[in-house]
PDB file of C-alpha atoms in Angstrom:
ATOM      1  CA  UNK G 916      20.741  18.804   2.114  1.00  0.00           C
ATOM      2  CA  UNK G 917      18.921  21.390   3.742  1.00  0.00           C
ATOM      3  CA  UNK G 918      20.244  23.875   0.758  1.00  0.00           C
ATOM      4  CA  UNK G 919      18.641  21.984  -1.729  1.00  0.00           C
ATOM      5  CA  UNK G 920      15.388  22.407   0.066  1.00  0.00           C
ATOM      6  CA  UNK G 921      15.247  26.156  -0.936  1.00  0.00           C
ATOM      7  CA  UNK G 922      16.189  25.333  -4.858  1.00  0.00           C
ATOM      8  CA  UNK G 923      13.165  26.231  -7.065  1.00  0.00           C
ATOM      9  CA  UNK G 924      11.729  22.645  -6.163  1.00  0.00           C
ATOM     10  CA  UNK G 925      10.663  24.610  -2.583  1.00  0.00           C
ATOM     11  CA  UNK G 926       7.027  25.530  -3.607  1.00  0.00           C
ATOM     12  CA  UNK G 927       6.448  21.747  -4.940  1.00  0.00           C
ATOM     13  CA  UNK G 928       7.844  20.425  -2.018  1.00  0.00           C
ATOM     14  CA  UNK G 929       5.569  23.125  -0.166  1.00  0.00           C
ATOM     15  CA  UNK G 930       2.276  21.986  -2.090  1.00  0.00           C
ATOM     16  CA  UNK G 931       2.503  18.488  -1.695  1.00  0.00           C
ATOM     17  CA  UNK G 932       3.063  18.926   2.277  1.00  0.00           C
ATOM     18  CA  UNK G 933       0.380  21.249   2.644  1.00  0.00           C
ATOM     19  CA  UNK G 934      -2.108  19.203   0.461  1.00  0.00           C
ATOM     20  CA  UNK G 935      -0.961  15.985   2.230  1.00  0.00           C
ATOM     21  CA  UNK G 936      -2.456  17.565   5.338  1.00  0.00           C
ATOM     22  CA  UNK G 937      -4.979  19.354   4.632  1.00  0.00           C
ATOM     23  CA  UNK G 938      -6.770  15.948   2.806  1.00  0.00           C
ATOM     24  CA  UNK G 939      -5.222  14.342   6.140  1.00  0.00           C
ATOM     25  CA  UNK G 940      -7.203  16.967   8.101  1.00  0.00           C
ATOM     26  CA  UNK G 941     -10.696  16.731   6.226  1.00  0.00           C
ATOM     27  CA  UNK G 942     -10.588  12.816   6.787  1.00  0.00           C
ATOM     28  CA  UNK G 943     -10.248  13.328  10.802  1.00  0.00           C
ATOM     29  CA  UNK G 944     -12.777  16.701  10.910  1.00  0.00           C
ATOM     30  CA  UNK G 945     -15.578  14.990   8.860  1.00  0.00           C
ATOM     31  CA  UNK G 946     -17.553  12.127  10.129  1.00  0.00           C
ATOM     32  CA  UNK G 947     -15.606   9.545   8.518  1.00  0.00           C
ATOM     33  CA  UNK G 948     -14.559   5.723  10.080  1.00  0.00           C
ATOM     34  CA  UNK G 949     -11.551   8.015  11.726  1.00  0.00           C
ATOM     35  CA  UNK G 950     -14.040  10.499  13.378  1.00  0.00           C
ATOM     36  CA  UNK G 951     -16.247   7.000  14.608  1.00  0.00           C
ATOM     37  CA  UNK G 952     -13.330   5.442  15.740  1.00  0.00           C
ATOM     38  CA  UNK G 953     -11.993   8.682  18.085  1.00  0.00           C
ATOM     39  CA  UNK G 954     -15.256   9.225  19.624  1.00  0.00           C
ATOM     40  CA  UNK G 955     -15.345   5.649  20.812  1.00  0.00           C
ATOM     41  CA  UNK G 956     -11.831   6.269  22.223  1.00  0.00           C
ATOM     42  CA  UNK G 957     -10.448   3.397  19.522  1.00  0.00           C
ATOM     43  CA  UNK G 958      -7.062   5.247  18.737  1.00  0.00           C
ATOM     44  CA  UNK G 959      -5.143   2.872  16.974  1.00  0.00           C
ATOM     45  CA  UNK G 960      -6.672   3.085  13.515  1.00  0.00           C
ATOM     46  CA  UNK G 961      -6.718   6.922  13.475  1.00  0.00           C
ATOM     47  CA  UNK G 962      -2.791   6.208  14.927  1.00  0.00           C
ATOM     48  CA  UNK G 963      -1.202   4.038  12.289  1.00  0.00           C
ATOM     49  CA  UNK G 964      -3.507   6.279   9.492  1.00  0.00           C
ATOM     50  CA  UNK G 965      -1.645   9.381  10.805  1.00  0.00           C
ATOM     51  CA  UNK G 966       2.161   7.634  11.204  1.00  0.00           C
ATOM     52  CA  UNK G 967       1.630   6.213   7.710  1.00  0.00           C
ATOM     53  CA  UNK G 968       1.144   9.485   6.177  1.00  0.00           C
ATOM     54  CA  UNK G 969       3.540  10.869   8.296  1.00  0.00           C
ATOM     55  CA  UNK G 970       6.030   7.857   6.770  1.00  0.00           C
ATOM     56  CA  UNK G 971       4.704   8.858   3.429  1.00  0.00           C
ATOM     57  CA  UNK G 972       5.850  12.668   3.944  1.00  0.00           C
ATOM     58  CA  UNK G 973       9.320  11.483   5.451  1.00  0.00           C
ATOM     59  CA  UNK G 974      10.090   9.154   2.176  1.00  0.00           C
ATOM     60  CA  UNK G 975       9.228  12.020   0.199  1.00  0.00           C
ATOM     61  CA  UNK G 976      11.773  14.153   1.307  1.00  0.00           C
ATOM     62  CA  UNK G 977      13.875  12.322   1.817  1.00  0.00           C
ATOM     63  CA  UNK G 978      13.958  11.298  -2.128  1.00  0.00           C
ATOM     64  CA  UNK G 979      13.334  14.680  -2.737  1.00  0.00           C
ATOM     65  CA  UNK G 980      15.880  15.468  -1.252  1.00  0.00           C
ATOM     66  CA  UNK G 981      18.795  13.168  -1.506  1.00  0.00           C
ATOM     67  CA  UNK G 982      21.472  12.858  -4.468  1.00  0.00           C
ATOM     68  CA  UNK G 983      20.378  10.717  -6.748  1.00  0.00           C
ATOM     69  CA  UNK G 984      23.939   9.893  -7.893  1.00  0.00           C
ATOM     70  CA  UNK G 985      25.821  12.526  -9.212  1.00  0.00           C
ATOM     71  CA  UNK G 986      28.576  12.199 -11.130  1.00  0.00           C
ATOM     72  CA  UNK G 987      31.415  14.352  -9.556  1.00  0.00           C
ATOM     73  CA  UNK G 988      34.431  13.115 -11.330  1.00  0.00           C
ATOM     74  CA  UNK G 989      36.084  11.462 -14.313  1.00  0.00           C
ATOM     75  CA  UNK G 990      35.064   7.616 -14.112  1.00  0.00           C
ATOM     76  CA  UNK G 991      38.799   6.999 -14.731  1.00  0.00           C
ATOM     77  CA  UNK G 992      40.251   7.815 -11.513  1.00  0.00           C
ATOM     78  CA  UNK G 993      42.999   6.647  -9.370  1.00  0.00           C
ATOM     79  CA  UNK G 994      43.391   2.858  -9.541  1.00  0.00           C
ATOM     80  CA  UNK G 995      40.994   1.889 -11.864  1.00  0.00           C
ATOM     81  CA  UNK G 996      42.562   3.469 -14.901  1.00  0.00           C
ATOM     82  CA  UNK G 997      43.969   0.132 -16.297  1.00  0.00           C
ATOM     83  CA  UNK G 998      40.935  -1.527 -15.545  1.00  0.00           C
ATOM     84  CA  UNK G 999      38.584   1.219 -17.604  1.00  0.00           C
ATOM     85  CA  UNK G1000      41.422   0.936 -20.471  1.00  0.00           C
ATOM     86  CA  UNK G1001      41.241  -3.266 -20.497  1.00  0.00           C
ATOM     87  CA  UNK G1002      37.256  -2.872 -21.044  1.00  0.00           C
ATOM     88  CA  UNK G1003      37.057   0.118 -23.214  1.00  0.00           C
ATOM     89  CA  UNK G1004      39.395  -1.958 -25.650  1.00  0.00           C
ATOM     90  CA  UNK G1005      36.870  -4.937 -25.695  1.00  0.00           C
ATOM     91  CA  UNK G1006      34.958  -4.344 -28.986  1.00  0.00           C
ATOM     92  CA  UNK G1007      31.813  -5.770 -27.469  1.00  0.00           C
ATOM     93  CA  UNK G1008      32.051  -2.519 -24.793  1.00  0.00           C
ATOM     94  CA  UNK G1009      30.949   0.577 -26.445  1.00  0.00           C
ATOM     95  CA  UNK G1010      33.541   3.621 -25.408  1.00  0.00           C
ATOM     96  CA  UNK G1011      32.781   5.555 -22.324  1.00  0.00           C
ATOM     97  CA  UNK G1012      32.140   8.736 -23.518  1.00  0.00           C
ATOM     98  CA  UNK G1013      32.851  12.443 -22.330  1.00  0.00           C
ATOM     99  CA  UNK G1014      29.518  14.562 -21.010  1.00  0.00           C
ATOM    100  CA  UNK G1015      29.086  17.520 -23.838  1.00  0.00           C
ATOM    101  CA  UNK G1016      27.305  19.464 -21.398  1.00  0.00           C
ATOM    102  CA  UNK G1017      29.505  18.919 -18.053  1.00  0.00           C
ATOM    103  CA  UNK G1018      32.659  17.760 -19.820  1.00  0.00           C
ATOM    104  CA  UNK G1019      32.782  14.462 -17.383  1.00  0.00           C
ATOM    105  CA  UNK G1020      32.991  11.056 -18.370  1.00  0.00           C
ATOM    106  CA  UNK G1021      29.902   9.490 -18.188  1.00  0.00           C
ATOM    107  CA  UNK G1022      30.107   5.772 -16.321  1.00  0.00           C
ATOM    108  CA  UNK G1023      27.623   3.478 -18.818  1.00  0.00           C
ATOM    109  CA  UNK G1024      24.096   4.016 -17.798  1.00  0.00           C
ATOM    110  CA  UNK G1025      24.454   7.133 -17.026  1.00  0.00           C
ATOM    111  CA  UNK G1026      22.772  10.743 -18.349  1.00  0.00           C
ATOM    112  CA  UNK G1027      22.918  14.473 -18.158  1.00  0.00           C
ATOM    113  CA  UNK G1028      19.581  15.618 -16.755  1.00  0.00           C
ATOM    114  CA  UNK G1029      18.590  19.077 -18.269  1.00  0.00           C
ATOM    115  CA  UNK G1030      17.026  20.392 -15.299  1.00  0.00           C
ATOM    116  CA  UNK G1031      19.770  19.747 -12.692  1.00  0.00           C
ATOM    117  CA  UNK G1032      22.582  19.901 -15.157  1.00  0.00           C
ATOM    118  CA  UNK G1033      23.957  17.249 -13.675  1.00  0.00           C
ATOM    119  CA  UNK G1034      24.919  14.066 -15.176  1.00  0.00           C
ATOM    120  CA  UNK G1035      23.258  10.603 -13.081  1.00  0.00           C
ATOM    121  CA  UNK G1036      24.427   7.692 -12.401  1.00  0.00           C
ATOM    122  CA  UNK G1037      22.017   4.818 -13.724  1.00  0.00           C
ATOM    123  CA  UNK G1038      19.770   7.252 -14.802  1.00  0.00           C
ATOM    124  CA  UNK G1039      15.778   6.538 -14.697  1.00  0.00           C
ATOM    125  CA  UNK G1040      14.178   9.710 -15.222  1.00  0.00           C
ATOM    126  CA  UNK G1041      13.468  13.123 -13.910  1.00  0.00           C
ATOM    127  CA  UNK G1042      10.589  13.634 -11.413  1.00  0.00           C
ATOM    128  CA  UNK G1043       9.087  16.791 -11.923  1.00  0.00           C
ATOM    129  CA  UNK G1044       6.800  16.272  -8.712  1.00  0.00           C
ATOM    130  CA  UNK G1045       9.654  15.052  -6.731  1.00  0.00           C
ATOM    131  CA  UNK G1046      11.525  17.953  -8.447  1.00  0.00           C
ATOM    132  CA  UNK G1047      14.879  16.045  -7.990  1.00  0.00           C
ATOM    133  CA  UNK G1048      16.292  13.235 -10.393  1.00  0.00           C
ATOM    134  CA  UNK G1049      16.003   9.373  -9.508  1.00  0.00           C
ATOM    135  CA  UNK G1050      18.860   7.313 -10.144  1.00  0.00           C
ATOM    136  CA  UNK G1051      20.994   5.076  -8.789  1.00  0.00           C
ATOM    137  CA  UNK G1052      20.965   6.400  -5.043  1.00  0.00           C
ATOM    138  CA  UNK G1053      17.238   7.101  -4.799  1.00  0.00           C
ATOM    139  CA  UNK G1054      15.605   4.767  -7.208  1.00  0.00           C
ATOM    140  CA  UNK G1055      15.137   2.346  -4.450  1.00  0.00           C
ATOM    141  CA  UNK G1056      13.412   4.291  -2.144  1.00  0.00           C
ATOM    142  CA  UNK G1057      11.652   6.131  -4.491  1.00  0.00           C
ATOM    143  CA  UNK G1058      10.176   2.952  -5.098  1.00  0.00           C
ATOM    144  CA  UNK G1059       9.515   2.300  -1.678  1.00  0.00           C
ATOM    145  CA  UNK G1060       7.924   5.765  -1.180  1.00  0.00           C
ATOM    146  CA  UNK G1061       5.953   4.969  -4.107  1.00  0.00           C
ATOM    147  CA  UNK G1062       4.347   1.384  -1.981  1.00  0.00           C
ATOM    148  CA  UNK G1063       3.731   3.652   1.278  1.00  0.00           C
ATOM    149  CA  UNK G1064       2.111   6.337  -0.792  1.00  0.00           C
ATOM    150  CA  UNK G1065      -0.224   3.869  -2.171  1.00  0.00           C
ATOM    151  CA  UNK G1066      -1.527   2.324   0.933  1.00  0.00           C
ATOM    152  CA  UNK G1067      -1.901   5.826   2.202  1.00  0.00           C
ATOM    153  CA  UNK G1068      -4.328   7.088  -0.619  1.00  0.00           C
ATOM    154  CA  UNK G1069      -5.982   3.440  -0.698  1.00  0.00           C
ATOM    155  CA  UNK G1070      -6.933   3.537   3.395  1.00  0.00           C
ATOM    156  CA  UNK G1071      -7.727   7.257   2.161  1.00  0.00           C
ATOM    157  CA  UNK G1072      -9.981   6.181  -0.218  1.00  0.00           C
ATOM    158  CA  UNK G1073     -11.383   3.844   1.877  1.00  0.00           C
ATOM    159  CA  UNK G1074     -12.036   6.662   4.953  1.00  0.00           C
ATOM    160  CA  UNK G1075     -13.599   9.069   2.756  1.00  0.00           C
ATOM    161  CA  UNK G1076     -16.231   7.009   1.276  1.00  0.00           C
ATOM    162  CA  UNK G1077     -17.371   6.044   4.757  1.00  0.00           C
ATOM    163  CA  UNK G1078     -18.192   9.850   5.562  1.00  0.00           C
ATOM    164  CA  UNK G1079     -20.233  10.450   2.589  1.00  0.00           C
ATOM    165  CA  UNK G1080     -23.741  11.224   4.358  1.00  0.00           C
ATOM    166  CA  UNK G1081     -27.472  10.787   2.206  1.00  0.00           C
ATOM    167  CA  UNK G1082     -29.327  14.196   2.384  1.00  0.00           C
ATOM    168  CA  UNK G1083     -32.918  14.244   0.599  1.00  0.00           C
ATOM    169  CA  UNK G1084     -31.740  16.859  -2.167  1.00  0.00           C
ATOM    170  CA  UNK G1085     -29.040  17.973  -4.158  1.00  0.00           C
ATOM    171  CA  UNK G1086     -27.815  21.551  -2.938  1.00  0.00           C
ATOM    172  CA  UNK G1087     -27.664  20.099   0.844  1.00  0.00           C
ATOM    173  CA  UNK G1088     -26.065  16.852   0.385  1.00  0.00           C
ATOM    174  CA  UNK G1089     -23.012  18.923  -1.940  1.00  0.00           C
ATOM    175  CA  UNK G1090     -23.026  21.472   1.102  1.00  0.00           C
ATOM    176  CA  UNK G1091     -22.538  18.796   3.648  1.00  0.00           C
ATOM    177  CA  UNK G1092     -20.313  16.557   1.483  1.00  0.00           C
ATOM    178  CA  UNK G1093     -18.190  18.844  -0.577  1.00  0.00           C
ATOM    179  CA  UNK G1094     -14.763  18.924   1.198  1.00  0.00           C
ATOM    180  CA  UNK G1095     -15.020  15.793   1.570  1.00  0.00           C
ATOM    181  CA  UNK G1096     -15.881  14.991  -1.953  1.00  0.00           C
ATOM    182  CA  UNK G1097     -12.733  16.988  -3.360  1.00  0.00           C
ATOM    183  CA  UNK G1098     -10.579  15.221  -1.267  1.00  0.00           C
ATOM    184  CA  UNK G1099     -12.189  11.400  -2.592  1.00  0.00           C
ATOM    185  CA  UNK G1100     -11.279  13.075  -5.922  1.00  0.00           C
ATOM    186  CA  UNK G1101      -8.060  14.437  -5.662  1.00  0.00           C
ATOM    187  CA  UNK G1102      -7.064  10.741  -3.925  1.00  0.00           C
ATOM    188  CA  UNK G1103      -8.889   8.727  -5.997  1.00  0.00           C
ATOM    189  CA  UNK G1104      -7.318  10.802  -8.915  1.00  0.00           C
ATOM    190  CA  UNK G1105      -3.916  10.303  -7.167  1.00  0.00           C
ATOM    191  CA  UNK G1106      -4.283   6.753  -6.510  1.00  0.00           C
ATOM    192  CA  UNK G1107      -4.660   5.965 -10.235  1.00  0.00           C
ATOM    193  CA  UNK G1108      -1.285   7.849 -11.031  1.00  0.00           C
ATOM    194  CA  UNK G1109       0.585   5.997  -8.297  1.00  0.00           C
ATOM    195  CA  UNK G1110      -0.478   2.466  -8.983  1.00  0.00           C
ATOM    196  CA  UNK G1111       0.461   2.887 -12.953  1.00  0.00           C
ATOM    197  CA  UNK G1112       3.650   4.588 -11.991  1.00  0.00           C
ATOM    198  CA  UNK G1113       4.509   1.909  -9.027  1.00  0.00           C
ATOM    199  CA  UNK G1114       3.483  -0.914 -11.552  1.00  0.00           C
ATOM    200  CA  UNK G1115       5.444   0.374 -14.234  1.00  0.00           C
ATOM    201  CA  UNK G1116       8.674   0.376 -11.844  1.00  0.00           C
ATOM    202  CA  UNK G1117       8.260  -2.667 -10.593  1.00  0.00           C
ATOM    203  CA  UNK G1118       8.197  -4.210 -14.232  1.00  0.00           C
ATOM    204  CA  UNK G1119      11.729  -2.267 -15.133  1.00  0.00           C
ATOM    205  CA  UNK G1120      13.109  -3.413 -11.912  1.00  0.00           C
ATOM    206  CA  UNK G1121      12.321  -6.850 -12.175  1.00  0.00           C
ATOM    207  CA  UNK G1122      14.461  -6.684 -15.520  1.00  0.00           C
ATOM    208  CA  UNK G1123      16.935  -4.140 -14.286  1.00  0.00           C
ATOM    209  CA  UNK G1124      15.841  -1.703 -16.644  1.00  0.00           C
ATOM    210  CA  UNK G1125      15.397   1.905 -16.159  1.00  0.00           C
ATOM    211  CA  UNK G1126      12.684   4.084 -17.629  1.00  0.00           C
ATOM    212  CA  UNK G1127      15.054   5.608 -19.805  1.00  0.00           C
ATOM    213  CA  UNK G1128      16.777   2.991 -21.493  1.00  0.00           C
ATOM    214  CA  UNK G1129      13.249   1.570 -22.166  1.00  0.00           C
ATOM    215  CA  UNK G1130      11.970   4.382 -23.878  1.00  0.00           C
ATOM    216  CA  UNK G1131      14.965   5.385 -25.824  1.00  0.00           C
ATOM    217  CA  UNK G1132      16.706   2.133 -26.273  1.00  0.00           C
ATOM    218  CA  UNK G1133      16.931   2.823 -29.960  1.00  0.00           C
ATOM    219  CA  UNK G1134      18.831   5.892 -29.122  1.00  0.00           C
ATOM    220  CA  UNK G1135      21.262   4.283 -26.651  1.00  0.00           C
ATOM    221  CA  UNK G1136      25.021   2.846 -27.984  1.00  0.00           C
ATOM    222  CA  UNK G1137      24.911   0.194 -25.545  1.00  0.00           C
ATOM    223  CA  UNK G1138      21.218  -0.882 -26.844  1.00  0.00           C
ATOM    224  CA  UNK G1139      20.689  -0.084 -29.824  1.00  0.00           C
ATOM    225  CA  UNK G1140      22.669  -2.523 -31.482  1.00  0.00           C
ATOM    226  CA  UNK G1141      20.503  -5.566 -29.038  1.00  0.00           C
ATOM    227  CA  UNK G1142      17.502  -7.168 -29.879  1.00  0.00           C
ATOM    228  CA  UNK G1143      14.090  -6.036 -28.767  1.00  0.00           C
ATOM    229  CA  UNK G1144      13.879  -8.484 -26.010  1.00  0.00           C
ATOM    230  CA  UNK G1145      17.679  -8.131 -24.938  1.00  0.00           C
ATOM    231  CA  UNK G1146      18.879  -6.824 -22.028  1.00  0.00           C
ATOM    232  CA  UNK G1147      22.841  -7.213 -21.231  1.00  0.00           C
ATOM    233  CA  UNK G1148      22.140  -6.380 -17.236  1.00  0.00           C
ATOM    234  CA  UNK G1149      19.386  -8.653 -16.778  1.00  0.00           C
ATOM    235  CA  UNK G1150      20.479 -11.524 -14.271  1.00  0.00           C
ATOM    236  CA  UNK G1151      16.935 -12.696 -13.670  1.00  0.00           C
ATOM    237  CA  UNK G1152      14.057 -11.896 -11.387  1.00  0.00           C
ATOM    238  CA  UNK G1153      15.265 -12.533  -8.381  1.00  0.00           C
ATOM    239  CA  UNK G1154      18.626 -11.447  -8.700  1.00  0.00           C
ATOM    240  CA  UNK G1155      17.531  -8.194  -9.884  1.00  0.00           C
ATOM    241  CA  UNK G1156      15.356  -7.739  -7.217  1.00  0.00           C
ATOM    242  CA  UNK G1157      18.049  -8.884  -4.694  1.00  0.00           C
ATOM    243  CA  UNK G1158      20.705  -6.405  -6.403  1.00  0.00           C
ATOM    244  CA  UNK G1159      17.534  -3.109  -6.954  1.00  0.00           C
ATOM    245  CA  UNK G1160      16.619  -3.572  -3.172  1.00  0.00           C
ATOM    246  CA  UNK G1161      19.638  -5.307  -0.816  1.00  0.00           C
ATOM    247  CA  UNK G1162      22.666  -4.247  -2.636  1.00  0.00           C
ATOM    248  CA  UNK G1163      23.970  -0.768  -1.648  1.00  0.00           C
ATOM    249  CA  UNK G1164      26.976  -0.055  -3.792  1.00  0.00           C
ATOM    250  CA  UNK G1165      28.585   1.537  -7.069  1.00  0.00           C
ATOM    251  CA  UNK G1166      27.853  -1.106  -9.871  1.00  0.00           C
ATOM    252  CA  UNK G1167      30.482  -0.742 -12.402  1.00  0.00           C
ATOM    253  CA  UNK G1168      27.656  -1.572 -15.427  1.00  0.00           C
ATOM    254  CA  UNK G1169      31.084  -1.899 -18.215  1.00  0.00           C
ATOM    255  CA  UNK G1170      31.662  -5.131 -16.311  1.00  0.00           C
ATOM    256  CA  UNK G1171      28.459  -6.294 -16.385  1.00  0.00           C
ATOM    257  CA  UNK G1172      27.999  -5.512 -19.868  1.00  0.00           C
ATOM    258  CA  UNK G1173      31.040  -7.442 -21.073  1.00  0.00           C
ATOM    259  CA  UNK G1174      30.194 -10.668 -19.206  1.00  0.00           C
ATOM    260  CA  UNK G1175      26.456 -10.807 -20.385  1.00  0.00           C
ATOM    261  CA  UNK G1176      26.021  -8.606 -24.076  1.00  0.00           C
ATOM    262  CA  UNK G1177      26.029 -10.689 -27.017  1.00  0.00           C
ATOM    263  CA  UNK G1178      29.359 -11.547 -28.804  1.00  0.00           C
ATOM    264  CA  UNK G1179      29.892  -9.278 -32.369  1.00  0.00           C
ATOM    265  CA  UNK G1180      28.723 -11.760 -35.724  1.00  0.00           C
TER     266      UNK G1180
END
């Protein structure tokens, strides 16, 4: 873990730290609702503002950080061999087939990511800001760190606008206000990204979806051949909820795709 912190994701990993801060800085330096509440020695809000983005640094890493779930071996190991045959010779199952890139037999759902030359386990996408894959390890609490970072850059949001001071002209009120006006931008800009992207998540998760089989599904052996509205792992909101968020284990997907895709005309 600590190795991959030094891969060529460092310097993102570096900038969003330092920028994390420093915006976390300007909001307790300027006379903002934080600054008010310090001075009358009410700690608690300036308290959970700080652990919260504190939280939001630690789920970043940590997601940064974590294998997003690699695949290390041939999916038709020891003990499951006659089970792999017995689906691969359903005709409804599409055949598992062999990574060109890492030569490894890629478990359905899975992709080779061009940037960590890796292939991924439910696959969802690449995060170039996270600099580290999300998949079937991580997609969970990349979600999760996606929720925290919101309410973080909301209360932000919030705290900034209530330091914004009147001045009688323009040049003073930019020289008393302008830290703190790049920082209501850069969150403000920041909180638009994350609600899309966190709204956009929660809509594939609810149908057990991932971002990549939505936006090649045309491209995809298992999909392609399913209607627009089909989905052969979709066991209904709540389950998929209940299965994205509780459930911590290997899903084999050929399984699920043989009870639930659509019989051949």
């Amino acid at each position: 873990m600590v190795q991959n912190l030094f891969r060529s994701g460092f310097l993102v990993r570096l900038g969003h730290t330092v920028l994390t801060w420093v915006v976390t800085l300007v909001l307790f330096l300027h006379n903002t609702d934080l600054r008010r509440c310090e001075e009358r020695g009410e700690l608690l809000a300036p308290a959970l503002f700080f652990l919260l983005v504190l939280l939001s640094v630690l789920l970043y890493f940590a997601v940064s950080l974590m294998d997003p779930g690699f695949v290390l071996t041939d999916t038709t190991g020891q003990g499951s061999h006659e089970e792999t045959e017995s689906m691969i010779a359903e005709p409804s199952t599409p055949r598992l087939r062999r990574c060109g890139f890492c030569l490894l037999q890629q478990p359905m759902r899975a992709k080779h990511c061009q940037t960590c030359k890796r292939c991924v386990r439910r696959f969802d996408h690449h995060c170039p800001w996270m600099e580290n894959c999300v998949g079937e390890r991580n997609h969970r609490w990349f979600v999760v760190y996606l929720l925290v970072q919101l309410l973080v850059l909301l209360w932000a949001l919030r705290i900034a606008l209530s330091g914004v001071s009147p001045a009688a002209a323009w040049e003073p009120w930019l020289r008393a206000n302008g830290l703190l006006l790049a920082a209501l931008a850069l969150v403000g800009v920041f909180s638009g990204v994350v609600l899309l992207l966190l709204g956009c998540h929660l809509y594939l998760v609810s149908t057990n979806c991932t971002t990549w089989e939505f936006m090649s599904r045309h491209r995809i052996s298992y999909l392609k051949n399913c209607g627009d509205e089909e989905n052969p792992f979709d066991r209904g909101l709540f389950c998929n909820l209940w299965d994205f968020f509780c459930v911590c284990r290997t899903v084999m997907w050929e399984q699920v795709y043989q009870k639930h895709a659509p019989d051949p005309a």
